[in-house]
Amino acid sequence: GMTCSTMTKMFIFVLTFHMNYLSAELGNLERFTHPYHKRDRRAVCGFYRYDPRYEMCCYGNIVPRSGRWPSCCGSKGYDVVYNMCCQGNIQPRSGAQPSCCRSKGFDASYNICCYGNIQSKTGGKPRCCWRKSFNALHNMCCEGDVVPRPGGQPNCCGSKGYDASYEMCCGGNIVPKTGNDPQCCGKESYDPAYQICCSGKVSPRKGGQNTNCCASKSYDTLRSMCCLKNIVPMLGRYPACCGRISYDAANQMCCNNKLVPRTGFWSVCCGSKGYDAYSSMCCYGDIVARSGRLPACCGRKAYDSMYQMCCVGNVVPKSGRAPRCCGRESYDAFHNECCYGRVC
C-alpha cells in the first residue's frame, strides 16, 4: 500500500494544480469583465499610454471614464449629467437652472450670484448691488448702497437717489431744477437765462446777455470792464486797463502800470515815462533827442549811424571807406589794422 508520505505529496500536487487553474480562470474572467482593463493603450497622456474607451486624459492625469457624459474639470474627471465644473471645482447640479458662482454651484432660478456671493433673489426684478441682491422695481444701487427708487427719472447722486425730472446733482448735492435749461454752479443750480456762474458762485446777469465774470463777480460788459479781478467803469472812446484801474487810451498811456498823458500820435513809453517818438528816442530808460537821419543809441546817448559809429559806448565819426571799431576808436580797415585794441 501507499505510505502516508506519498499520499501527502499527491494531495499537495492536486491542490496546487487546482489553485493554479482557478487563478488562471479568474485572471481570464478579470480580463474580459474589468471595466478599466488597459489592453488597448493606444492614446498618450503626458508620458503614459491609456485606453480612451475606459479612461481619459485630464491635464496630464489619467482618470477613469465614469457616468453617461464624462468630461474633465481640471485634472479630475466628472459626469456632466449630474455635476458641473466651476473654476476647477466639481459641484453637483442642483435645481432647474444650475449655474456657477465663481467656484461654487447654485440654482439660478432661486438665487443670484453677486461678485462671488450667492444671494437669494428678491422681488420681481432681482439685481446685484456689489455683493448684495435687491429688487430693482423698488430700489436702486448707488455706489454700492441699496437706496429707495424714486419715481420719474431715477438717478444716483453719489450714494443717494433722486428724481432727475425735477432735481439735479451738483457737486454731490441734490438740488431742485430752476428754469428751462438748469445748470450746475459748484453745489448750486442756476438758470442761465437770468444768472451766471462765476468761479463756483451764482451771480445775477446784470447786463443780460452782455454779462461776464470778473473773478467771482458779474458785470455789464457795456458799462464796466475787469482789470486784474477788479470791476471798474469804462472810460472814453478807447477804454483799457492799467493794472487794476481803467483809462482812455486816446488821451493817456500806461507805462509800467503808471498813467502818463499822451502828447501826440507818436507817443510811446520809455520805462514809466512817455515821449514823442517823432522827435525823441529811448536809450536804456533815458529820453534823448533823435540825432540825424539814422538815429541810434550808444548806451544812453543818441547818434546818427549814417555818419557816426558806437565803439564800446563811445560815439566817434566813421573813418574812410571801411569804418571799423578798434577799442573805443574808429579806423579805416581799407588802410589800417587793429592790433590788440590799437590802430596800427
Coordinates of C-alpha atoms in Angstrom, one line a residue:
G1 CA 0.0 0.0 0.0
M2 CA 0.9 3.7 -0.3
T3 CA 2.7 5.3 2.5
C4 CA 1.4 8.4 4.4
S5 CA 4.2 10.5 2.9
T6 CA 3.3 9.6 -0.6
M7 CA -0.4 10.4 -0.2
T8 CA 0.5 13.8 1.3
K9 CA 2.7 14.6 -1.7
M10 CA -0.1 13.6 -4.1
F11 CA -2.6 15.8 -2.2
I12 CA -0.4 18.8 -2.3
F13 CA 0.2 18.3 -6.1
V14 CA -3.5 18.1 -6.8
L15 CA -4.3 21.1 -4.6
T16 CA -1.6 23.2 -6.3
F17 CA -2.9 22.2 -9.8
H18 CA -6.4 23.3 -8.9
M19 CA -5.3 26.5 -7.4
N20 CA -3.2 27.5 -10.4
Y21 CA -6.1 26.6 -12.7
L22 CA -8.6 28.6 -10.6
S23 CA -6.2 31.6 -10.6
A24 CA -5.8 31.4 -14.4
E25 CA -9.6 31.3 -14.8
L26 CA -10.1 34.2 -12.5
G27 CA -7.4 36.1 -14.5
N28 CA -9.2 35.5 -17.7
L29 CA -12.5 36.5 -16.2
E30 CA -11.0 39.8 -15.0
R31 CA -9.5 40.4 -18.4
F32 CA -12.9 40.4 -20.0
T33 CA -15.1 41.8 -17.2
H34 CA -12.9 44.5 -15.6
P35 CA -14.2 47.9 -16.9
Y36 CA -10.8 49.6 -16.8
H37 CA -8.7 46.8 -18.4
K38 CA -5.8 48.5 -20.2
R39 CA -5.3 46.1 -23.0
D40 CA -5.5 48.7 -25.8
R41 CA -3.2 51.5 -24.7
R42 CA -3.2 53.5 -28.0
A43 CA -3.6 57.1 -26.6
V44 CA -0.9 59.0 -24.8
C45 CA -1.4 61.3 -21.8
G46 CA 1.9 63.0 -20.9
F47 CA 4.5 60.2 -20.6
Y48 CA 1.9 57.4 -20.2
R49 CA -0.4 55.5 -22.5
Y50 CA -4.1 54.9 -21.8
D51 CA -7.2 53.2 -23.3
P52 CA -9.6 56.0 -24.3
R53 CA -12.5 53.6 -24.2
Y54 CA -12.3 53.3 -20.4
E55 CA -10.1 56.3 -19.5
M56 CA -9.5 59.9 -20.3
C57 CA -6.6 62.4 -20.0
C58 CA -7.3 65.4 -17.9
Y59 CA -4.4 67.9 -17.9
G60 CA -1.8 65.1 -17.9
N61 CA -3.7 63.0 -15.4
I62 CA -5.2 59.6 -16.4
V63 CA -8.7 59.2 -14.8
P64 CA -11.4 56.6 -15.4
R65 CA -14.4 57.5 -17.6
S66 CA -17.4 57.5 -15.4
G67 CA -21.1 58.3 -16.0
R68 CA -23.1 58.9 -19.1
W69 CA -21.3 62.1 -20.2
P70 CA -17.7 62.1 -18.8
S71 CA -15.6 65.2 -19.0
C72 CA -12.6 66.9 -17.4
C73 CA -12.6 69.5 -14.7
G74 CA -9.0 70.5 -14.4
S75 CA -7.1 67.3 -13.6
K76 CA -10.2 65.5 -12.4
G77 CA -13.0 63.6 -14.2
Y78 CA -16.7 64.1 -13.7
D79 CA -20.1 63.3 -15.2
V80 CA -21.7 66.4 -16.9
V81 CA -25.2 64.9 -16.4
Y82 CA -25.0 65.1 -12.6
N83 CA -22.2 67.6 -11.9
M84 CA -20.6 70.7 -13.3
C85 CA -17.2 72.3 -13.3
C86 CA -16.9 75.7 -11.5
Q87 CA -13.4 77.2 -11.8
G88 CA -11.8 73.8 -11.5
N89 CA -14.1 72.6 -8.7
I90 CA -16.6 69.8 -9.3
Q91 CA -20.0 70.9 -8.0
P92 CA -23.4 69.0 -8.0
R93 CA -26.0 70.1 -10.5
S94 CA -28.9 71.4 -8.4
G95 CA -32.2 72.9 -9.2
A96 CA -33.8 73.9 -12.5
Q97 CA -31.1 76.4 -13.6
P98 CA -27.7 75.0 -12.3
S99 CA -25.0 77.7 -12.7
C100 CA -21.6 78.6 -11.3
C101 CA -20.8 81.5 -8.9
R102 CA -17.1 81.5 -9.3
S103 CA -16.0 78.2 -7.7
K104 CA -19.4 77.4 -6.2
G105 CA -22.6 75.9 -7.8
F106 CA -26.1 77.3 -7.3
D107 CA -29.6 77.2 -8.7
A108 CA -30.1 80.4 -10.7
S109 CA -33.9 80.0 -10.6
Y110 CA -34.0 81.0 -6.9
N111 CA -30.6 82.6 -6.3
I112 CA -28.3 85.2 -7.9
C113 CA -24.5 85.5 -8.0
C114 CA -23.3 88.9 -6.8
Y115 CA -19.5 89.1 -7.3
G116 CA -18.9 85.6 -5.9
N117 CA -21.5 85.8 -3.2
I118 CA -24.7 83.7 -3.6
Q119 CA -27.8 85.7 -2.7
S120 CA -31.5 84.9 -2.6
K121 CA -33.5 86.5 -5.4
T122 CA -35.7 89.3 -4.0
G123 CA -38.8 90.7 -5.8
G124 CA -39.7 90.6 -9.4
K125 CA -36.6 92.3 -10.8
P126 CA -33.5 90.9 -8.9
R127 CA -30.3 92.7 -9.4
C128 CA -26.8 92.9 -7.8
C129 CA -25.5 95.9 -5.8
W130 CA -21.9 94.8 -5.4
R131 CA -22.2 91.7 -3.2
K132 CA -25.8 92.2 -2.2
S133 CA -29.1 91.5 -4.1
F134 CA -32.0 93.9 -4.3
N135 CA -35.3 94.3 -6.1
A136 CA -34.8 96.9 -8.9
L137 CA -38.6 97.6 -9.1
H138 CA -38.5 99.4 -5.7
N139 CA -34.8 100.0 -5.1
M140 CA -31.6 101.1 -6.9
C141 CA -27.9 100.7 -6.3
C142 CA -25.9 103.9 -5.8
E143 CA -22.1 103.5 -5.2
G144 CA -22.6 100.1 -3.5
D145 CA -25.6 101.1 -1.4
V146 CA -29.2 100.0 -1.9
V147 CA -31.5 103.0 -1.7
P148 CA -35.2 103.5 -2.4
R149 CA -36.0 104.0 -6.0
P150 CA -37.6 107.5 -6.6
G151 CA -40.3 108.0 -9.3
G152 CA -40.0 109.8 -12.6
Q153 CA -36.4 109.6 -13.8
P154 CA -34.4 107.8 -11.1
N155 CA -30.7 108.6 -10.9
C156 CA -27.8 108.5 -8.5
C157 CA -26.1 111.4 -6.8
G158 CA -23.2 109.8 -5.0
S159 CA -24.7 107.3 -2.6
K160 CA -28.2 108.9 -2.8
G161 CA -31.1 108.6 -5.2
Y162 CA -33.1 111.4 -6.8
D163 CA -35.7 112.1 -9.4
A164 CA -33.9 113.7 -12.4
S165 CA -37.2 115.0 -13.8
Y166 CA -37.3 117.9 -11.2
E167 CA -34.0 117.5 -9.4
M168 CA -30.3 117.6 -10.3
C169 CA -27.0 116.5 -8.8
C170 CA -24.5 119.4 -8.3
G171 CA -21.2 118.5 -6.7
G172 CA -22.7 115.6 -4.8
N173 CA -25.6 117.7 -3.6
I174 CA -29.3 117.1 -4.7
V175 CA -30.9 120.5 -5.6
P176 CA -34.1 121.5 -7.4
K177 CA -34.0 122.4 -11.1
T178 CA -34.5 126.1 -11.9
G179 CA -35.6 127.5 -15.3
N180 CA -35.8 125.8 -18.7
D181 CA -32.1 125.0 -19.0
P182 CA -30.8 124.4 -15.5
Q183 CA -27.1 124.2 -15.0
C184 CA -24.8 123.4 -12.0
C185 CA -22.5 126.0 -10.4
G186 CA -20.5 124.3 -7.7
K187 CA -23.1 122.7 -5.4
E188 CA -25.9 125.0 -6.6
S189 CA -28.2 125.1 -9.5
Y190 CA -29.0 128.2 -11.6
D191 CA -31.0 129.5 -14.6
P192 CA -28.5 130.6 -17.3
A193 CA -31.2 133.0 -18.7
Y194 CA -31.1 135.2 -15.6
Q195 CA -27.9 134.1 -13.8
I196 CA -24.3 133.4 -14.4
C197 CA -21.8 131.1 -12.7
C198 CA -18.6 132.9 -11.7
S199 CA -15.8 130.8 -10.0
G200 CA -18.4 128.4 -8.5
K201 CA -20.7 131.2 -7.3
V202 CA -24.1 132.2 -8.8
S203 CA -24.4 135.9 -9.7
P204 CA -27.3 137.8 -11.4
R205 CA -27.0 138.7 -15.1
K206 CA -26.6 142.5 -14.6
G207 CA -26.2 143.2 -18.3
G208 CA -28.4 140.4 -19.7
Q209 CA -26.6 138.6 -22.5
N210 CA -23.7 141.2 -22.2
T211 CA -22.8 139.9 -18.7
N212 CA -19.4 138.5 -18.0
C213 CA -17.4 137.3 -15.0
C214 CA -14.7 139.2 -13.1
A215 CA -13.3 136.6 -10.7
S216 CA -16.4 135.6 -8.6
K217 CA -18.5 138.7 -9.5
S218 CA -20.6 139.5 -12.6
Y219 CA -20.6 142.8 -14.5
D220 CA -22.1 144.5 -17.5
T221 CA -19.6 144.5 -20.4
L222 CA -21.2 147.6 -22.0
R223 CA -20.7 149.7 -18.9
S224 CA -17.7 148.2 -17.0
M225 CA -14.5 146.2 -17.5
C226 CA -12.5 143.8 -15.5
C227 CA -8.9 144.9 -14.6
L228 CA -6.9 142.3 -12.7
K229 CA -10.1 140.9 -11.0
N230 CA -11.3 144.4 -10.2
I231 CA -14.6 145.8 -11.8
V232 CA -14.0 149.4 -13.0
P233 CA -16.0 151.8 -15.2
M234 CA -15.3 152.0 -18.9
L235 CA -13.7 155.4 -19.7
G236 CA -13.7 157.3 -23.0
R237 CA -13.6 156.0 -26.6
Y238 CA -10.7 153.5 -26.2
P239 CA -11.1 152.1 -22.7
A240 CA -8.2 150.0 -21.5
C241 CA -6.7 148.6 -18.3
C242 CA -3.6 149.9 -16.5
G243 CA -3.1 147.4 -13.6
R244 CA -6.3 147.5 -11.5
I245 CA -7.6 150.8 -12.9
S246 CA -9.2 151.9 -16.3
Y247 CA -8.3 154.8 -18.6
D248 CA -9.0 156.2 -22.0
A249 CA -6.1 155.1 -24.3
A250 CA -7.0 158.1 -26.6
N251 CA -5.7 160.5 -24.0
Q252 CA -3.4 158.5 -21.8
M253 CA -0.8 155.8 -21.9
C254 CA 0.0 153.0 -19.3
C255 CA 3.8 152.9 -18.8
N256 CA 4.9 150.3 -16.2
N257 CA 1.4 150.4 -14.6
K258 CA 1.6 154.3 -14.4
L259 CA -0.7 156.6 -16.3
V260 CA 1.0 159.3 -18.4
P261 CA -0.5 161.8 -20.8
R262 CA -0.5 161.0 -24.5
T263 CA 1.1 164.0 -26.2
G264 CA 0.7 163.1 -29.8
F265 CA 0.3 160.4 -32.4
W266 CA 3.9 159.1 -31.9
S267 CA 3.6 158.9 -28.1
V268 CA 5.2 155.8 -26.7
C269 CA 6.6 154.6 -23.3
C270 CA 10.2 154.8 -22.1
G271 CA 10.1 152.9 -18.8
S272 CA 7.5 154.7 -16.7
K273 CA 7.6 157.9 -18.8
G274 CA 6.1 158.9 -22.0
Y275 CA 7.7 160.6 -25.0
D276 CA 7.1 161.7 -28.6
A277 CA 8.9 159.1 -30.8
Y278 CA 9.0 161.5 -33.7
S279 CA 11.4 163.9 -32.0
S280 CA 12.9 161.7 -29.2
M281 CA 14.0 158.2 -28.6
C282 CA 14.5 156.0 -25.6
C283 CA 18.1 154.9 -24.8
Y284 CA 18.3 152.5 -21.9
G285 CA 15.5 154.2 -20.0
D286 CA 16.6 157.8 -20.8
I287 CA 14.6 160.0 -23.2
V288 CA 17.1 161.7 -25.6
A289 CA 16.6 163.8 -28.8
R290 CA 16.8 162.0 -32.1
S291 CA 20.0 162.7 -33.9
G292 CA 20.4 162.8 -37.7
R293 CA 18.8 160.8 -40.4
L294 CA 19.5 157.3 -38.9
P295 CA 19.3 157.8 -35.2
A296 CA 20.5 155.0 -32.9
C297 CA 21.5 154.5 -29.3
C298 CA 25.0 154.3 -28.0
G299 CA 24.5 153.4 -24.3
R300 CA 22.3 156.3 -23.0
K301 CA 23.3 158.7 -25.8
A302 CA 21.9 159.1 -29.3
Y303 CA 23.9 159.4 -32.5
D304 CA 23.5 159.5 -36.3
S305 CA 24.5 156.0 -37.5
M306 CA 24.9 157.3 -41.1
Y307 CA 28.0 159.4 -40.2
Q308 CA 28.9 158.1 -36.7
M309 CA 29.5 154.8 -35.0
C310 CA 29.4 153.5 -31.4
C311 CA 32.6 151.9 -30.2
V312 CA 32.4 150.5 -26.7
G313 CA 29.9 153.2 -25.6
N314 CA 31.9 156.0 -27.3
V315 CA 30.4 157.9 -30.2
V316 CA 33.1 158.5 -32.9
P317 CA 32.9 159.6 -36.6
K318 CA 33.1 157.0 -39.3
S319 CA 36.6 156.8 -40.9
G320 CA 37.2 156.1 -44.6
R321 CA 35.5 153.6 -46.9
A322 CA 35.6 150.7 -44.4
P323 CA 35.0 152.1 -41.0
R324 CA 35.6 149.7 -38.1
C325 CA 36.0 149.9 -34.3
C326 CA 39.3 149.3 -32.6
G327 CA 38.6 149.6 -28.9
R328 CA 36.9 153.0 -28.3
E329 CA 38.3 154.4 -31.6
S330 CA 37.3 154.1 -35.3
Y331 CA 39.6 153.3 -38.2
D332 CA 39.5 152.7 -41.9
A333 CA 40.1 148.9 -42.4
F334 CA 40.9 149.6 -46.0
H335 CA 44.2 151.3 -45.0
N336 CA 44.8 150.3 -41.4
E337 CA 44.6 147.4 -39.0
C338 CA 43.6 146.9 -35.4
C339 CA 46.4 145.5 -33.3
Y340 CA 45.4 144.5 -29.7
G341 CA 42.9 147.3 -29.3
R342 CA 45.0 150.0 -31.1
V343 CA 45.1 151.2 -34.7
C344 CA 48.3 150.1 -36.5

